[in-house]
Coordinates of C-alpha atoms in Angstrom, one line a residue:
M230 CA 0.0 0.1 0.0
T231 CA 1.3 3.4 -1.0
A232 CA 1.0 6.5 1.3
H233 CA -1.4 7.8 -1.2
E234 CA -3.8 4.8 -1.6
N235 CA -5.5 5.0 1.9
A236 CA -4.8 7.8 4.0
T237 CA -7.0 6.5 6.8
K238 CA -6.2 2.8 7.0
P239 CA -2.9 2.2 9.2
A240 CA 0.1 0.7 7.1
L241 CA 1.2 -2.5 8.7
V242 CA 4.9 -3.6 8.5
N243 CA 6.6 -6.9 9.9
T244 CA 9.6 -6.3 11.8
A245 CA 11.9 -8.9 13.6
S246 CA 10.4 -8.1 16.6
G247 CA 6.7 -8.1 15.6
V248 CA 4.1 -6.1 13.4
V249 CA 3.9 -2.3 13.5
A250 CA 1.3 0.0 12.3
G251 CA 2.0 3.3 11.2
K252 CA -0.1 6.5 10.2
V253 CA -0.6 7.8 6.8
H254 CA -0.3 12.0 6.3
D255 CA 0.4 14.0 3.5
G256 CA 2.2 11.3 1.4
V257 CA 4.2 9.9 4.1
V258 CA 3.6 6.9 6.4
S259 CA 5.3 7.3 9.7
F260 CA 6.1 4.8 12.6
K261 CA 6.8 6.1 15.9
G262 CA 8.3 4.7 19.2
I263 CA 9.3 1.2 17.9
P264 CA 11.6 -0.3 20.2
Y265 CA 15.1 -1.2 19.0
A266 CA 16.5 -2.2 22.2
A267 CA 14.9 -3.2 25.6
E268 CA 14.5 -0.6 28.7
P269 CA 18.3 0.2 29.6
Y270 CA 17.3 0.8 33.3
G271 CA 16.8 -1.5 36.1
D272 CA 18.9 -4.7 35.7
N273 CA 20.0 -3.3 32.3
R274 CA 21.6 -0.1 33.5
F275 CA 25.1 0.5 32.5
K276 CA 25.1 -2.3 30.3
P277 CA 25.1 -2.9 26.6
P278 CA 22.1 -2.4 25.0
Q279 CA 19.9 -5.5 25.1
P280 CA 17.4 -6.9 22.0
P281 CA 14.0 -5.6 22.5
K282 CA 11.3 -7.9 23.6
P283 CA 9.2 -9.2 20.7
W284 CA 5.4 -8.6 20.8
D285 CA 2.3 -10.2 19.9
G286 CA -0.4 -8.7 17.7
V287 CA 0.2 -5.1 16.3
L288 CA 2.3 -2.5 17.9
E289 CA 0.5 1.0 17.2
A290 CA 3.5 2.9 16.5
F291 CA 1.3 6.2 16.3
E292 CA 3.2 8.4 19.2
F293 CA 6.7 9.3 20.0
G294 CA 8.5 7.2 22.6
P295 CA 9.8 8.9 25.6
C296 CA 13.2 10.8 25.3
A297 CA 16.2 9.5 27.1
P298 CA 16.3 10.7 30.8
Q299 CA 17.8 14.4 30.8
P300 CA 17.4 17.6 32.8
P301 CA 14.7 20.0 31.5
T302 CA 15.8 21.6 28.2
Y303 CA 13.8 24.8 27.2
S304 CA 13.3 26.7 24.0
L305 CA 13.9 30.7 23.8
V306 CA 10.3 31.1 23.7
D307 CA 8.6 29.6 26.8
A308 CA 9.1 27.4 29.8
T309 CA 7.9 24.1 28.4
P310 CA 10.3 21.6 28.5
L311 CA 11.3 20.4 25.1
Y312 CA 11.9 16.9 25.7
P313 CA 9.7 14.8 28.4
W314 CA 11.6 11.7 29.2
G315 CA 11.0 8.0 30.4
T316 CA 13.2 5.1 31.0
D317 CA 12.0 3.1 28.1
C318 CA 13.6 5.4 25.7
L319 CA 15.7 3.2 23.1
S320 CA 13.2 3.6 20.0
V321 CA 13.3 4.5 16.5
N322 CA 11.0 6.6 14.4
V323 CA 10.6 5.8 10.7
Y324 CA 9.4 7.9 7.8
T325 CA 8.7 6.4 4.5
P326 CA 7.2 7.4 1.2
D327 CA 6.0 3.9 0.6
P328 CA 6.6 0.8 2.6
G329 CA 6.0 -1.3 -0.4
A330 CA 9.0 0.4 -2.3
V331 CA 12.1 -1.5 -3.1
R332 CA 15.5 -0.2 -2.2
L333 CA 14.7 3.6 -1.4
P334 CA 18.0 5.5 0.0
V335 CA 18.0 5.6 3.7
M336 CA 19.0 8.5 6.0
V337 CA 19.5 8.0 9.7
W338 CA 19.5 11.0 12.0
I339 CA 21.5 11.2 15.1
H340 CA 20.4 14.0 17.3
A341 CA 22.5 16.7 19.0
G342 CA 22.5 17.9 22.4
G343 CA 26.1 17.8 23.8
Y344 CA 25.8 14.2 24.9
I345 CA 23.5 15.4 27.8
S346 CA 20.0 16.4 26.1
G347 CA 18.1 16.2 23.0
S348 CA 15.9 13.5 21.3
A349 CA 14.7 12.2 18.0
A350 CA 11.0 11.9 19.7
T351 CA 10.0 15.4 18.7
A352 CA 8.3 17.0 15.7
R353 CA 11.7 19.1 15.2
A354 CA 13.4 15.8 14.0
D355 CA 10.3 14.9 11.7
G356 CA 11.7 13.1 8.7
S357 CA 8.4 13.7 6.6
V358 CA 10.1 16.5 4.3
F359 CA 12.7 14.1 3.3
A360 CA 10.5 11.1 2.8
R361 CA 8.2 13.3 0.3
E362 CA 11.6 13.5 -1.7
G363 CA 11.6 9.6 -2.0
V364 CA 13.9 8.9 1.1
V365 CA 13.4 6.5 4.0
V366 CA 14.3 8.4 7.0
V367 CA 15.1 7.0 10.6
A368 CA 15.5 8.8 13.8
M369 CA 16.6 7.4 17.1
N370 CA 17.0 7.9 20.9
Y371 CA 20.0 6.8 22.8
R372 CA 21.1 7.2 26.3
L373 CA 22.6 10.4 27.4
G374 CA 24.7 11.8 30.2
V375 CA 25.8 9.9 33.1
D376 CA 24.2 6.8 31.8
G377 CA 25.2 7.4 28.3
F378 CA 28.7 9.0 28.2
L379 CA 30.5 8.6 31.5
S380 CA 32.8 5.7 32.3
V381 CA 31.0 4.8 35.5
P382 CA 32.8 2.2 37.6
G383 CA 31.2 -1.2 36.9
G384 CA 29.7 0.0 33.8
I385 CA 30.5 0.2 30.3
P386 CA 32.2 3.2 28.4
N387 CA 30.2 4.7 25.4
A388 CA 26.9 3.2 26.4
G389 CA 25.2 6.0 24.2
M390 CA 27.2 5.2 21.3
Q391 CA 26.5 1.4 21.5
D392 CA 22.8 2.5 21.5
V393 CA 23.5 4.1 18.2
V394 CA 25.2 0.9 16.9
A395 CA 22.3 -1.2 18.1
A396 CA 19.9 1.2 16.1
L397 CA 22.0 0.9 13.1
R398 CA 21.8 -2.9 13.3
W399 CA 18.0 -2.6 13.6
V400 CA 18.0 -0.4 10.5
R401 CA 20.2 -3.0 8.8
E402 CA 17.7 -5.9 9.8
N403 CA 14.5 -4.0 9.2
I404 CA 14.5 -1.2 6.9
A405 CA 13.8 -3.1 3.6
A406 CA 10.3 -3.8 5.2
F407 CA 9.8 -0.1 5.2
G408 CA 10.9 0.4 1.7
G409 CA 14.6 1.2 2.2
D410 CA 17.8 -0.2 0.9
P411 CA 20.0 -1.5 3.9
D412 CA 23.1 -1.1 1.3
A413 CA 22.3 2.6 0.8
V414 CA 22.4 3.9 4.5
T415 CA 23.6 7.5 4.9
V416 CA 23.9 8.6 8.6
F417 CA 23.7 12.2 9.3
G418 CA 23.6 14.5 12.5
N419 CA 24.5 17.9 13.9
S420 CA 27.0 18.7 16.7
S421 CA 27.5 15.8 19.1
G422 CA 25.4 13.7 16.7
S423 CA 27.8 14.1 13.9
A424 CA 30.8 13.6 16.4
I425 CA 29.3 10.4 17.5
I426 CA 29.4 9.4 13.6
A427 CA 32.9 10.4 13.5
A428 CA 33.9 8.2 16.4
I429 CA 32.2 4.9 15.3
A430 CA 32.3 5.3 11.6
R431 CA 35.2 3.0 10.9
T432 CA 33.6 0.2 13.1
V433 CA 30.0 0.5 11.7
A434 CA 31.3 0.8 8.3
A435 CA 33.5 -2.4 8.5
E436 CA 30.2 -4.1 9.8
G437 CA 28.3 -2.9 6.6
L438 CA 25.9 -0.6 8.5
I439 CA 26.7 2.6 6.9
H440 CA 27.8 3.7 3.6
R441 CA 27.8 7.5 3.5
A442 CA 27.9 10.3 6.2
I443 CA 27.0 13.8 6.4
L444 CA 28.6 15.6 9.5
Q445 CA 27.2 18.9 10.4
S446 CA 29.3 21.0 12.8
P447 CA 31.2 18.0 14.4
C448 CA 33.5 18.4 17.2
P449 CA 35.7 15.4 16.6
S450 CA 38.7 16.5 18.8
L451 CA 36.4 16.6 21.9
V452 CA 37.3 12.9 22.8
V453 CA 39.3 11.4 25.7
E454 CA 41.5 8.4 26.3
A455 CA 40.2 5.5 28.3
E456 CA 42.3 6.5 31.4
E457 CA 41.1 10.2 31.1
G458 CA 37.7 8.9 30.7
R459 CA 37.7 7.2 34.1
A460 CA 39.4 10.2 35.7
V461 CA 36.6 12.5 34.2
A462 CA 33.9 10.1 35.5
A463 CA 35.4 10.3 39.1
R464 CA 35.5 14.0 39.0
V465 CA 31.8 14.2 37.7
L466 CA 30.6 11.9 40.1
A467 CA 32.2 13.8 42.9
D468 CA 30.8 17.0 42.0
L469 CA 27.5 15.4 41.9
N470 CA 28.2 14.3 45.5
I471 CA 27.8 10.5 44.7
D472 CA 30.5 8.6 46.7
A473 CA 28.7 5.3 46.1
D474 CA 27.0 3.4 43.3
P475 CA 25.1 6.0 41.2
R476 CA 22.4 3.4 40.8
D477 CA 21.6 4.0 44.2
I478 CA 20.6 7.6 43.6
P479 CA 16.8 8.0 42.5
L480 CA 16.9 8.9 38.7
K481 CA 15.1 12.3 39.2
E482 CA 17.5 13.4 42.0
L483 CA 20.6 12.3 39.8
L484 CA 19.1 14.5 36.8
G485 CA 18.7 17.3 39.4
R486 CA 22.3 17.1 40.8
R487 CA 23.7 16.9 37.1
Q488 CA 21.7 20.2 36.2
R489 CA 22.8 22.2 39.2
A490 CA 26.6 21.1 38.7
L491 CA 26.5 22.0 34.8
D492 CA 24.8 25.1 35.5
V493 CA 27.1 26.5 38.3
R494 CA 30.2 24.7 39.1
F495 CA 31.0 23.5 35.6
R496 CA 31.3 27.1 34.3
D497 CA 34.2 27.6 36.6
A498 CA 37.2 27.1 34.5
A499 CA 39.6 26.9 37.3
R500 CA 37.6 24.1 38.7
W501 CA 36.9 22.1 35.7
H502 CA 39.7 22.9 33.4
P503 CA 39.8 21.9 30.4
Y504 CA 36.4 21.0 30.1
T505 CA 34.6 24.3 30.7
Y506 CA 35.6 25.4 27.5
W507 CA 34.9 21.9 25.9
F508 CA 31.3 22.7 27.0
S509 CA 30.7 19.3 28.6
P510 CA 32.3 16.6 30.6
Y511 CA 30.3 13.8 28.7
M512 CA 31.9 12.6 25.5
P513 CA 33.2 9.6 23.6
V514 CA 36.0 7.6 25.4
V515 CA 38.5 5.6 23.4
D516 CA 37.9 1.8 24.1
D517 CA 38.9 -1.5 22.9
S518 CA 36.1 -2.3 20.5
L519 CA 33.7 0.6 19.3
F520 CA 36.0 3.7 19.1
T521 CA 39.6 2.4 19.1
D522 CA 41.8 5.4 18.0
S523 CA 41.5 9.0 18.5
A524 CA 43.5 10.2 15.7
L525 CA 41.5 12.2 13.2
G526 CA 43.0 10.2 10.1
E527 CA 41.6 7.1 11.8
R528 CA 37.8 8.2 11.9
I529 CA 36.0 8.2 8.5
P530 CA 37.4 5.3 6.4
P531 CA 37.8 6.1 2.4
S532 CA 35.1 3.5 1.8
V533 CA 32.4 6.0 3.3
D534 CA 31.5 9.0 1.2
L535 CA 31.8 12.2 3.2
L536 CA 29.8 15.5 3.3
I537 CA 31.0 17.6 6.1
G538 CA 31.0 21.3 7.3
T539 CA 30.5 23.9 9.8
N540 CA 28.5 27.1 10.4
R541 CA 30.6 30.5 10.1
D542 CA 29.8 31.7 13.9
E543 CA 29.6 28.4 15.6
A544 CA 30.6 29.3 19.3
R545 CA 27.8 32.3 19.4
Y546 CA 25.1 29.8 20.1
F547 CA 27.0 29.2 23.5
L548 CA 28.5 32.3 24.4
M549 CA 25.4 34.4 23.6
R550 CA 23.6 32.2 26.1
N551 CA 25.9 32.4 28.8
G552 CA 26.8 36.0 28.6
Q553 CA 30.4 35.6 27.7
F554 CA 29.9 37.2 24.1
T555 CA 29.2 40.4 25.8
S556 CA 31.2 40.3 29.0
G557 CA 34.1 38.3 28.2
T558 CA 37.5 38.9 29.8
E559 CA 41.1 38.5 29.1
Q560 CA 41.0 35.7 31.5
D561 CA 38.1 33.9 29.5
L562 CA 40.3 34.1 26.4
L563 CA 43.6 32.8 28.0
D564 CA 41.3 29.8 29.8
A565 CA 40.1 28.9 26.3
Q566 CA 43.5 29.1 24.7
K567 CA 44.8 26.9 27.8
A568 CA 41.8 24.5 27.5
Y569 CA 42.7 23.9 23.7
D570 CA 46.4 23.9 24.4
V571 CA 46.8 26.5 21.5
P572 CA 50.4 26.9 20.3
E573 CA 52.2 30.2 20.8
A574 CA 52.4 30.7 16.9
C575 CA 48.5 30.4 16.7
R576 CA 47.9 32.6 19.7
G577 CA 50.0 35.4 17.9
A578 CA 48.5 34.7 14.8
A579 CA 45.0 35.1 16.5
A580 CA 46.0 38.4 18.0
S581 CA 46.9 39.7 14.7
L582 CA 43.4 38.5 13.1
Y583 CA 41.1 39.4 16.1
G584 CA 43.0 41.6 18.3
R585 CA 41.1 44.7 17.5
L586 CA 37.7 42.9 18.0
P587 CA 35.7 42.9 21.4
L588 CA 37.1 40.3 23.8
G589 CA 33.6 38.4 23.3
E590 CA 34.2 38.2 19.7
Q591 CA 38.0 37.2 20.3
L592 CA 36.6 34.3 22.4
S593 CA 34.0 33.5 20.0
Q594 CA 36.6 33.0 17.1
T595 CA 38.9 31.0 19.4
V596 CA 36.3 28.6 20.5
T597 CA 34.8 28.4 16.8
N598 CA 38.3 27.7 15.5
W599 CA 39.4 25.2 18.0
I600 CA 36.2 23.2 18.5
W601 CA 34.7 23.1 15.4
R602 CA 36.2 24.8 12.1
G603 CA 40.0 23.6 12.7
P604 CA 39.2 20.0 13.5
T605 CA 36.6 19.7 10.9
I606 CA 38.7 21.2 8.1
E607 CA 41.4 18.7 9.3
L608 CA 39.1 15.6 9.1
T609 CA 38.1 16.7 5.9
Q610 CA 41.4 17.0 4.3
L611 CA 42.4 13.6 5.8
H612 CA 39.5 11.9 4.3
A613 CA 40.1 13.5 0.9
K614 CA 44.0 12.7 1.1
S615 CA 43.0 9.0 1.9
G616 CA 41.1 8.8 -1.5
G617 CA 37.7 9.1 -0.1
N618 CA 34.8 10.8 -1.9
T619 CA 34.7 14.2 0.2
Y620 CA 32.6 17.1 0.0
A621 CA 32.7 20.2 2.2
Y622 CA 30.3 23.0 2.9
E623 CA 29.7 26.1 5.1
F624 CA 26.5 27.4 6.5
A625 CA 27.0 31.2 6.4
W626 CA 23.5 32.7 6.7
Q627 CA 24.1 35.8 9.3
E628 CA 20.6 37.4 9.2
S629 CA 19.2 36.0 12.4
P630 CA 17.6 38.5 14.5
A631 CA 18.3 36.8 17.8
F632 CA 20.5 38.7 20.5
D633 CA 19.8 41.9 18.7
G634 CA 21.2 40.6 15.2
R635 CA 24.5 39.5 16.6
Y636 CA 23.6 35.9 16.6
G637 CA 25.2 35.4 13.2
A638 CA 25.5 31.9 11.5
A639 CA 25.6 30.3 15.0
H640 CA 25.7 26.5 16.0
F641 CA 22.5 24.4 15.1
L642 CA 21.2 27.3 12.9
E643 CA 21.2 25.2 9.8
V644 CA 18.9 22.4 11.3
P645 CA 15.5 24.4 11.2
F646 CA 16.4 25.0 7.6
L647 CA 17.2 21.6 6.8
F648 CA 14.1 20.1 8.6
D649 CA 11.7 22.8 6.9
Q650 CA 10.8 24.0 10.6
L651 CA 11.2 27.7 10.1
D652 CA 7.5 28.4 11.4
D653 CA 8.2 26.3 14.7
P654 CA 7.7 28.7 17.6
A655 CA 10.8 27.2 19.3
F656 CA 13.1 28.2 16.3
A657 CA 11.6 31.6 15.8
P658 CA 13.9 33.7 17.7
Q659 CA 16.8 32.2 16.1
V660 CA 15.4 32.4 12.3
G661 CA 12.9 35.3 12.6
P662 CA 10.1 36.1 10.1
G663 CA 10.7 35.7 6.6
A664 CA 13.6 33.5 6.7
P665 CA 14.5 32.1 3.2
V666 CA 12.9 28.7 2.7
E667 CA 14.9 28.3 -0.5
L668 CA 17.8 28.1 1.7
G669 CA 16.6 25.1 3.5
R670 CA 15.5 23.5 0.1
A671 CA 19.0 24.0 -1.2
L672 CA 20.5 22.2 2.0
R673 CA 17.9 19.3 1.6
D674 CA 18.6 19.0 -2.1
G675 CA 22.2 18.6 -1.5
W676 CA 21.8 16.1 1.3
I677 CA 19.3 14.0 -0.5
R678 CA 21.2 14.0 -3.7
F679 CA 24.3 12.9 -1.7
A680 CA 22.3 10.2 0.0
T681 CA 21.0 8.9 -3.2
T682 CA 24.2 9.2 -5.5
G683 CA 27.1 10.2 -3.5
D684 CA 27.4 13.8 -5.1
P685 CA 25.8 16.6 -3.4
G686 CA 25.8 18.6 -6.6
W687 CA 28.9 20.6 -6.3
P688 CA 32.7 19.9 -6.7
S689 CA 34.5 17.5 -4.6
Y690 CA 37.0 18.7 -2.0
D691 CA 40.7 18.0 -2.4
E692 CA 43.7 19.6 -0.8
E693 CA 44.8 21.4 -4.0
N694 CA 41.4 23.2 -4.7
R695 CA 39.5 23.2 -1.4
R696 CA 36.3 23.7 -3.0
V697 CA 33.4 24.5 -0.6
M698 CA 29.9 25.0 -1.0
V699 CA 28.8 28.1 0.7
F700 CA 24.9 28.2 2.0
D701 CA 23.9 31.6 2.3
T702 CA 20.9 33.9 0.8
S703 CA 22.8 33.1 -2.4
C704 CA 24.6 29.7 -2.6
R705 CA 27.9 29.5 -4.1
V706 CA 31.1 27.3 -4.4
E707 CA 34.1 29.2 -2.9
T708 CA 37.8 28.0 -2.7
D709 CA 38.6 27.7 1.0
P710 CA 36.3 30.4 2.3
R711 CA 37.9 30.6 5.8
E712 CA 41.5 30.5 4.5
H713 CA 42.5 33.8 6.5
H714 CA 41.6 32.1 9.7
R715 CA 43.9 29.0 9.2
A716 CA 46.8 30.7 11.0
A717 CA 44.7 30.9 14.0
W718 CA 44.5 27.1 14.4
D719 CA 47.0 25.3 12.1
T720 CA 50.5 25.9 13.0
R721 CA 51.6 24.9 9.4
S722 CA 49.9 28.3 8.4
A723 CA 51.1 30.1 11.4
V724 CA 54.9 29.6 10.9
P725 CA 56.5 30.1 7.5
A726 CA 58.0 27.1 6.3
P727 CA 62.0 27.2 6.4

């Protein structure tokens, strides 16, 4: 049954765990809250994801499942929590133009949130806009914070990333029943979602789970080695006043402690160096099976086609919200440079490039260069050098009205354009009235074309030409559009060759 044949009769699909029923709306069949793993709490807490329990009869997949447990997250509009949570949170949502189709391209969305918040269980990750263009979209939840990205004693590292792998295995096993091609899977994500992709790509590609990857504003260098991961976990648990097994702390109390610690103590750079300017103590940890090598050159294998980029003013998203963009000090700048271990040559180059700007903007450029722009460009270059099919972009639309028009092309701003959510009240302060819908269409066209063919529609990236698609009011291909910033993060550019 196609999505147009019967807009009222539920669509039925057989999965490995049982039959699911989806809703048909506007040419798309959606299946929400399908379990891809068992509830990861109770006896399963701090363990690898366990198989979902099969069900008899028909599971009505009409409503989102709960988000992963997390402290309340609010939009800039009101005090309504964006992500209501529950413990039975490991589910996927599937959007398909036709469950009876054969071998449609598949796009799997991994949400952002700094490893501590976010969800796929929201209309803001609605894949319908892609499905109407002939793509099957899957969006997943995964464990967050202490349960997902902390090396808790007696637990496992990278539980949240193991959840993502379990969801990708579910896609491999089940997506053909929804009309998708298990041999044409593109993973895409923003921020921590794309950093997860960068961490697990080599492992999951070897298993045949992914074939292409779209990394939007990844932070691939914000990872820790195993020993440091255990040390960070000890610091976090101490800061949360947990001197015993965290399983003994009621979950709501644990989330409350986590929120208070992140809101107040974590912003003290003297106390939490270097992680204050990493913006989270939760992150991928190098282990012996899933994420085995932190070197950027060992992340995305050349067998995986790569589309990757950043936003022009990434750090403003964070520094506007915490006030540092307008109140930043010399000490803040020094703390950030220390956190990123910025070489003296790059500090000198940054002083020449940004020294006349207000301190908040100097801080913003430093954070943008060292968390996002520099590591992302390096990852792009390494993938191209290895022989991979590589494409680069920059999101440069700077007409947001947020924060008196100073928001610029901040972190995450491309997402409401990409998902055609410009009318969502939660995004209204960032995009404003009259945001160009054609910019979102250009993004989606490139993403869908890449997922379908491996070519987004502009020249590939190589070290000689460094061609980058710039998404703006007028989209265009430029050669290394941030070249003049390189000396601030690349010692090879900051120090002339002898």
